Amino acid sequence: MSNHGNVTAITAKRLTLALCAAGVIGGAVGAIAVEHNNALAAAAAAATGAPNPAATPAPVAATPAPVAGNPASVALPDFTKIVSHNGPAVVNIRVVGTTKVSQRQMPQFDEDDPFFEFFRRFQPQQPRGGNGRGELVYGAGSGFIVSPDGVILTNAHVVRDADEVTVKMQDRREYRAKVLGSDPRTDVAVLKIDAKNLPVVPLGNTRNLQVGEWVLAIGSPFGLESTVTAGVVSAKGRTIDNNGVQFIQTDVAVNPGNSGGPLFNTRGEVVGINSQIFSQTGGYQGLSFAIPIDVAVRIKDQIVATGKVQHAKLGVSLQDVGQSFADAFKLQSPDGALVANVERGSAADKAGLKAGDVIRKVNGQALISGGDLSAIVAIAKPGDRLTMDVWREGKEIQVTATLASAKADPASRDNLAGVDGGAKLGLALRPLDPAERSQVGVAAGLVVEDAGGAAAVAGVQPGDVVLAVNGKPVASVAQVRDVVKKSAKSVALLVQRGDEKIFIPVPIS
């Protein structure tokens, strides 16, 4: 399970980088955003007719409100048409999962520390009692439908370690959702519900998004469904972690419960997924961050096609080039990505990059900072080639690297996921080793390393040894899967706990 908020120290004020959480299953539940397009920019966009990459309904532009006085003044946009047209495709997401109590103890902060109130308010809602090894926790977030057959985008931290995910539509219909896959690195997850002819949002792009444009967010802050907030794009290309995502910064009000919700421009197109905030208190303080929709769509396409995400890797550690570095390296301007270290055997090493190189351009695109290069690698695929203009020892040379594959990030714990219609017991199992079999006194069995979902509710505990399922002795996870696949509503586990053997019925969700 993730923490309620990821905390990052920023200068002496220790601003909190918080995944804004409501309920806290996946940590913080982020932002609602609103897009700023002044009347002139909106008119220009309408005139150019920027293409929409997704096969989605035509975007609905915000109508400028009438303005009295100076005819040259900029009118404020009217977002009502965007809300009425796209609101039905924005969903509320509720999650249920389990976490070990020891992992959810409140960090030790002084009561005067601004973090104290944040963690106190967003502690997991744990039921009283329990066996002390795992507790049910609940959380909530937002998402939006991108395909009429029920494909939904949200944040990975919203559904992290979730055993049950429920999607609630604006018309109050509810569906059990399956997590097709999630990518913690970019914080994007893809859900699927069993439905047809659903409303969808049109997808835009961030290339034409400008600082100062109006933006709009719809989501469920604090569980208040279908809430709308608006603001402007404060900045683009913000690098706030080491994962290579260049966030859209806005001043749209973002609060717990809105992570995973869409950020619209004034044409009614989704340009980002609200994800994070900077805060000293855990609540909104004027800075919110959204994942560019271009990045999210790339992740979504990989998950839908293959069920997993592949990231590329160059194999370098980077620094920004400040004025002092520019003077030392005799650069005309303090921009580019300074190579601090090259990983042995990496794509960068094979291409001939060296520590001290300053990468100025990649495939013809100028780099301002190291974050620009990280962002390029983040959206690339293994096997892609990068042609880099490199400043080395007072001369410019060209280096070409073929990107390798980065090690896959685990999306969730190793659950015993059912293979029949997404059934799930919620168990993480491994075979007993010979010493354990001798100690327990059995010929074969599987030890329960973690129990969640239906199994935890039924009373299965970590440390139990599963001897049989529906009366069939099991010695491997594959055998358990096979029995679960053939079962309709529940399975009976024969479990050894200490010196006792007991049967535990577990429903298949």
CSV table of N, CA, C and O in Angstrom, one decimal, residues 185 309-313 382 404-409:
chain,number,residue,atom,x,y,z
A,185,ARG,N,6.1,4.4,-12.4
A,185,ARG,CA,7.1,5.4,-12.8
A,185,ARG,C,6.4,6.7,-13.3
A,185,ARG,O,6.8,7.8,-13.0
A,309,VAL,N,4.2,-2.4,-19.3
A,309,VAL,CA,4.9,-1.1,-19.9
A,309,VAL,C,6.4,-1.3,-20.0
A,309,VAL,O,7.0,-1.8,-19.0
A,310,GLN,N,6.9,-1.0,-21.1
A,310,GLN,CA,8.4,-1.0,-21.3
A,310,GLN,C,8.9,0.4,-21.3
A,310,GLN,O,8.4,1.2,-22.1
A,311,HIS,N,9.9,0.7,-20.5
A,311,HIS,CA,10.6,1.9,-20.5
A,311,HIS,C,12.0,1.8,-21.1
A,311,HIS,O,12.6,0.8,-20.9
A,312,ALA,N,12.4,2.9,-21.7
A,312,ALA,CA,13.8,2.9,-22.3
A,312,ALA,C,14.8,3.4,-21.2
A,312,ALA,O,14.4,4.1,-20.3
A,313,LYS,N,16.0,3.1,-21.5
A,313,LYS,CA,17.1,3.5,-20.5
A,313,LYS,C,18.3,3.9,-21.3
A,313,LYS,O,18.8,3.2,-22.2
A,382,PRO,N,12.4,1.1,-25.9
A,382,PRO,CA,13.7,0.3,-26.1
A,382,PRO,C,13.9,0.1,-27.6
A,382,PRO,O,13.0,-0.3,-28.3
A,404,ALA,N,18.4,1.0,-24.4
A,404,ALA,CA,18.1,-0.3,-23.9
A,404,ALA,C,16.8,-0.3,-23.2
A,404,ALA,O,16.1,0.7,-23.1
A,405,SER,N,16.5,-1.5,-22.6
A,405,SER,CA,15.2,-1.6,-21.9
A,405,SER,C,15.5,-1.4,-20.4
A,405,SER,O,16.4,-2.1,-19.8
A,406,ALA,N,14.7,-0.5,-19.7
A,406,ALA,CA,14.9,-0.4,-18.3
A,406,ALA,C,14.2,-1.5,-17.6
A,406,ALA,O,13.3,-2.2,-18.1
A,407,LYS,N,14.7,-1.8,-16.4
A,407,LYS,CA,14.1,-2.9,-15.6
A,407,LYS,C,12.7,-2.5,-15.2
A,407,LYS,O,12.4,-1.4,-14.8
A,408,ALA,N,11.8,-3.5,-15.4
A,408,ALA,CA,10.3,-3.2,-15.2
A,408,ALA,C,10.1,-2.9,-13.7
A,408,ALA,O,10.7,-3.5,-12.8
A,409,ASP,N,9.2,-1.9,-13.5
A,409,ASP,CA,8.8,-1.6,-12.1
A,409,ASP,C,7.6,-2.5,-11.8
A,409,ASP,O,6.7,-2.7,-12.6
